[in-house]
Short mmCIF file of C-alpha atoms in Angstrom, two decimals:
data_model
loop_
_atom_site.label_atom_id
_atom_site.label_comp_id
_atom_site.label_asym_id
_atom_site.label_seq_id
_atom_site.Cartn_x
_atom_site.Cartn_y
_atom_site.Cartn_z
CA MET A 1 -139.32 -21.66 122.39
CA ALA A 2 -136.51 -21.68 119.82
CA PRO A 3 -137.58 -22.88 116.37
CA ARG A 4 -136.64 -26.44 115.46
CA LEU A 5 -133.83 -26.95 113.00
CA GLN A 6 -136.32 -28.31 110.43
CA ASP A 7 -138.34 -25.12 110.69
CA ARG A 8 -135.22 -22.98 110.32
CA ILE A 9 -134.29 -24.84 107.12
CA VAL A 10 -137.82 -24.28 105.78
CA ASP A 11 -137.53 -20.58 106.67
CA LEU A 12 -134.22 -20.44 104.81
CA ILE A 13 -135.83 -21.94 101.68
CA LEU A 14 -138.65 -19.41 101.80
CA GLU A 15 -136.46 -16.42 102.59
CA ARG A 16 -134.22 -17.19 99.62
CA GLY A 17 -137.17 -17.84 97.35
CA LEU A 18 -135.87 -21.26 96.32
CA ALA A 19 -138.27 -23.00 93.94
CA PRO A 20 -138.92 -26.76 93.69
CA GLY A 21 -136.01 -28.41 91.91
CA GLU A 22 -133.46 -25.75 92.85
CA SER A 23 -130.31 -26.75 94.74
CA MET A 24 -130.21 -26.45 98.50
CA PRO A 25 -127.16 -25.01 100.28
CA THR A 26 -124.57 -27.68 101.01
CA GLU A 27 -124.43 -29.38 104.41
CA PRO A 28 -121.32 -27.37 105.46
CA ALA A 29 -123.09 -24.15 104.43
CA LEU A 30 -126.17 -25.08 106.45
CA MET A 31 -123.98 -26.00 109.43
CA ASP A 32 -122.29 -22.59 109.33
CA GLU A 33 -125.44 -20.58 108.75
CA LEU A 34 -127.59 -22.40 111.29
CA GLY A 35 -124.88 -23.12 113.85
CA ALA A 36 -125.72 -26.81 113.92
CA SER A 37 -123.73 -30.03 113.83
CA ARG A 38 -123.46 -32.20 110.72
CA ASN A 39 -125.56 -34.96 112.31
CA SER A 40 -128.30 -32.50 113.30
CA VAL A 41 -128.43 -31.03 109.79
CA ARG A 42 -128.56 -34.47 108.19
CA GLU A 43 -131.31 -35.61 110.55
CA ALA A 44 -133.36 -32.47 109.81
CA LEU A 45 -132.89 -32.90 106.05
CA ARG A 46 -133.95 -36.55 106.23
CA ALA A 47 -137.11 -35.56 108.10
CA LEU A 48 -137.89 -32.88 105.50
CA HIS A 49 -137.21 -35.39 102.72
CA THR A 50 -139.88 -37.68 104.21
CA LEU A 51 -142.35 -34.78 103.95
CA GLY A 52 -141.30 -34.02 100.37
CA ILE A 53 -140.05 -30.56 101.35
CA VAL A 54 -136.52 -31.40 100.25
CA ASP A 55 -135.37 -34.01 97.75
CA ILE A 56 -132.18 -35.84 98.65
CA ARG A 57 -130.60 -37.34 95.53
CA HIS A 58 -127.66 -39.46 96.56
CA GLY A 59 -124.63 -38.63 94.49
CA TYR A 60 -126.17 -35.40 93.20
CA GLY A 61 -127.08 -33.29 96.21
CA THR A 62 -130.12 -31.94 98.00
CA PHE A 63 -132.82 -29.98 96.20
CA VAL A 64 -136.03 -28.18 97.14
CA GLY A 65 -138.97 -30.56 96.91
CA ALA A 66 -142.55 -30.01 95.78
CA ALA A 67 -144.04 -31.26 99.08
CA PRO A 68 -146.90 -33.22 97.46
CA MET A 69 -149.83 -34.38 99.58
CA THR A 70 -148.87 -37.96 98.69
CA ALA A 71 -146.11 -37.61 101.27
CA PHE A 72 -148.85 -38.08 103.88
CA THR A 73 -149.99 -41.40 102.37
CA PRO A 74 -147.94 -43.71 104.66
CA GLY A 75 -149.09 -41.99 107.86
CA LEU A 76 -152.74 -41.82 106.85
CA LEU A 77 -152.68 -45.41 105.61
CA PHE A 78 -151.12 -46.53 108.90
CA GLN A 79 -153.83 -44.76 110.91
CA ALA A 80 -156.57 -46.24 108.76
CA ARG A 81 -155.16 -49.79 108.96
CA GLN A 82 -154.68 -49.45 112.69
CA SER A 83 -158.31 -48.40 113.14
CA LEU A 84 -159.55 -51.47 111.23
CA GLY A 85 -158.84 -53.55 114.32
CA LYS A 86 -160.72 -51.14 116.56
CA ASP A 87 -163.67 -49.36 114.93
CA ALA A 88 -162.70 -48.54 111.31
CA SER A 89 -163.52 -44.91 112.09
CA VAL A 90 -160.54 -43.47 110.19
CA LEU A 91 -161.69 -45.06 106.94
CA ALA A 92 -165.23 -43.85 107.58
CA ASP A 93 -164.01 -40.31 108.28
CA LEU A 94 -161.86 -40.35 105.16
CA VAL A 95 -164.78 -41.36 102.94
CA GLU A 96 -167.02 -38.74 104.56
CA ILE A 97 -164.49 -35.95 103.99
CA ARG A 98 -163.99 -37.04 100.39
CA ARG A 99 -167.76 -37.05 99.77
CA ILE A 100 -168.18 -33.57 101.29
CA LEU A 101 -165.29 -32.28 99.19
CA GLU A 102 -166.45 -33.79 95.90
CA VAL A 103 -170.13 -32.92 96.35
CA ASP A 104 -169.16 -29.29 96.93
CA LEU A 105 -166.67 -29.15 94.07
CA ILE A 106 -169.01 -30.69 91.50
CA GLY A 107 -171.36 -27.74 91.90
CA LYS A 108 -168.49 -25.40 90.99
CA VAL A 109 -167.70 -27.45 87.88
CA VAL A 110 -171.16 -26.91 86.34
CA PRO A 111 -170.66 -23.37 84.96
CA LEU A 112 -167.20 -24.36 83.66
CA ALA A 113 -168.25 -27.52 81.83
CA ASP A 114 -168.07 -26.97 78.07
CA GLU A 115 -168.75 -29.69 75.51
CA GLU A 116 -165.07 -30.50 74.99
CA PHE A 117 -164.66 -31.10 78.71
CA LEU A 118 -167.82 -33.23 78.87
CA ALA A 119 -166.68 -35.26 75.86
CA GLY A 120 -163.47 -36.02 77.73
CA LEU A 121 -165.49 -37.32 80.66
CA ASP A 122 -167.57 -39.41 78.26
CA GLY A 123 -164.34 -40.94 76.99
CA LEU A 124 -163.24 -41.84 80.51
CA THR A 125 -166.63 -43.41 81.20
CA GLU A 126 -166.20 -45.52 78.07
CA ALA A 127 -162.73 -46.49 79.30
CA MET A 128 -164.33 -47.69 82.54
CA GLU A 129 -166.80 -49.78 80.50
CA SER A 130 -163.89 -51.41 78.68
CA GLY A 131 -162.26 -52.31 81.99
CA GLU A 132 -159.31 -49.92 82.10
CA ARG A 133 -158.03 -50.15 85.67
CA ASP A 134 -157.24 -46.50 86.32
CA ALA A 135 -160.14 -44.98 84.36
CA ASP A 136 -162.22 -44.37 87.51
CA GLU A 137 -159.37 -42.49 89.21
CA ARG A 138 -158.65 -40.47 86.05
CA PHE A 139 -162.36 -39.60 85.84
CA HIS A 140 -162.38 -38.06 89.33
CA GLN A 141 -159.13 -36.20 88.70
CA ALA A 142 -160.35 -34.81 85.38
CA LEU A 143 -163.74 -33.92 86.84
CA TYR A 144 -162.49 -31.11 89.07
CA ARG A 145 -159.59 -29.82 86.99
CA PRO A 146 -161.62 -26.87 85.59
CA VAL A 147 -162.03 -25.49 89.13
CA GLY A 148 -158.28 -24.87 89.31
CA ASN A 149 -157.88 -26.01 92.93
CA ASP A 150 -154.72 -28.11 92.81
CA PHE A 151 -154.77 -28.65 96.57
CA ALA A 152 -158.21 -30.26 96.33
CA LEU A 153 -157.01 -32.53 93.52
CA GLN A 154 -154.07 -33.64 95.65
CA LEU A 155 -156.36 -34.35 98.60
CA ILE A 156 -158.71 -36.40 96.42
CA ALA A 157 -155.74 -38.36 95.06
CA LEU A 158 -154.47 -38.97 98.61
CA PHE A 159 -157.87 -40.18 99.83
CA TRP A 160 -158.30 -42.29 96.69
CA THR A 161 -154.98 -44.10 97.26
CA VAL A 162 -155.63 -44.85 100.92
CA TYR A 163 -159.21 -45.99 100.31
CA HIS A 164 -158.27 -48.36 97.49
CA ARG A 165 -155.39 -49.83 99.51
CA LEU A 166 -158.00 -50.82 102.11
CA GLU A 167 -160.93 -51.65 99.83
CA ALA A 168 -160.24 -55.38 100.15
CA GLU A 169 -161.43 -55.14 103.76
CA LEU A 170 -164.90 -54.12 102.57
CA GLU A 171 -167.66 -56.36 101.31
CA PRO A 172 -168.03 -56.42 97.50
CA PRO A 173 -169.87 -53.48 95.92
CA ARG A 174 -173.62 -53.90 96.09
CA LYS A 175 -173.84 -52.53 92.59
CA ALA A 176 -172.55 -54.34 89.52
CA ALA A 177 -169.60 -52.81 87.68
CA SER A 178 -171.95 -51.71 84.90
CA GLU A 179 -174.13 -49.88 87.43
CA ILE A 180 -171.10 -48.11 88.91
CA THR A 181 -170.03 -47.03 85.44
CA HIS A 182 -173.58 -45.89 84.72
CA GLY A 183 -173.40 -43.77 87.89
CA HIS A 184 -170.42 -41.94 86.45
CA GLY A 185 -172.41 -41.37 83.29
CA GLU A 186 -175.22 -39.93 85.42
CA ILE A 187 -172.76 -37.43 86.88
CA VAL A 188 -171.81 -36.30 83.38
CA ALA A 189 -175.46 -36.14 82.38
CA ALA A 190 -176.19 -33.95 85.42
CA LEU A 191 -173.37 -31.62 84.41
CA ARG A 192 -174.93 -31.30 80.96
CA THR A 193 -178.17 -30.04 82.50
CA GLY A 194 -176.29 -27.03 83.87
CA ASP A 195 -178.00 -27.58 87.25
CA PRO A 196 -175.56 -27.55 90.21
CA ALA A 197 -178.15 -29.19 92.50
CA ALA A 198 -178.58 -32.09 90.07
CA ALA A 199 -174.80 -32.52 89.82
CA ARG A 200 -174.40 -32.54 93.60
CA ALA A 201 -177.24 -35.07 93.95
CA ALA A 202 -175.62 -37.37 91.36
CA MET A 203 -172.30 -37.21 93.17
CA ALA A 204 -173.90 -37.89 96.57
CA GLU A 205 -175.63 -40.93 95.08
CA HIS A 206 -172.28 -42.11 93.75
CA PHE A 207 -170.90 -42.16 97.30
CA ALA A 208 -173.93 -43.88 98.86
CA ASP A 209 -172.76 -47.41 98.05
CA ILE A 210 -169.24 -46.73 99.34
CA GLU A 211 -170.55 -45.29 102.61
CA ASN A 212 -172.91 -48.25 103.07
CA ARG A 213 -170.02 -50.67 102.60
CA VAL A 214 -167.90 -48.80 105.13
CA ALA A 215 -170.82 -48.77 107.59
CA SER A 216 -171.13 -52.56 107.21
CA LEU A 217 -167.42 -52.91 107.92
CA MET A 218 -167.76 -50.82 111.09
CA THR A 219 -170.61 -53.09 112.23
CA ARG A 220 -168.51 -56.22 111.63
CA VAL A 221 -165.56 -54.74 113.50
CA ALA A 222 -167.80 -53.75 116.42
CA LYS A 223 -169.13 -57.31 116.68
CA ARG A 224 -165.57 -58.64 117.01
CA GLU A 225 -164.97 -56.43 120.04
#
């Protein structure tokens, strides 16, 4: 099977070693090189723009994109919202994958956690106590930065966004806000012990309330069927 035009454009980017932010060949140049019509090239570029692989800046040209994981947010959010009327399984799967990912990563953070890093987490916990809206998200992003796995950070950010767009469908947290904040403090305290098992246990406990709320939602949805 001949490669799709989108794939051929991606191959061209890679073969030329074009970095994010660099200019793409013009439409006429792509038409000549790929032997495709103007409409076909434009359609392929629009599709790649949706994925973040190219960045179309009207009036300026087309550039190589960074292809962030956030480009998948609309599709994943659509699937999750669609499943809310059926069995809410997509949201449940999303939370499960995020728990597995974070419980594993927290164990890798332990040997990398120096006092400066832990003090930064303490500061974010205090920000949560004072009611800063994005402090919880910043805590989870900062937590795994020492591991150096940017792909994991992007996945966590993607899952975070989708989950919080749908959180209104869940029953209120069973824990008070102060207890949730305390749970974040427990994660930091576990890191200070230098014990990976303790850190993983603290993170698993952190997800227990979320998973229970999602399970309750699945039960309510099933009863509507």
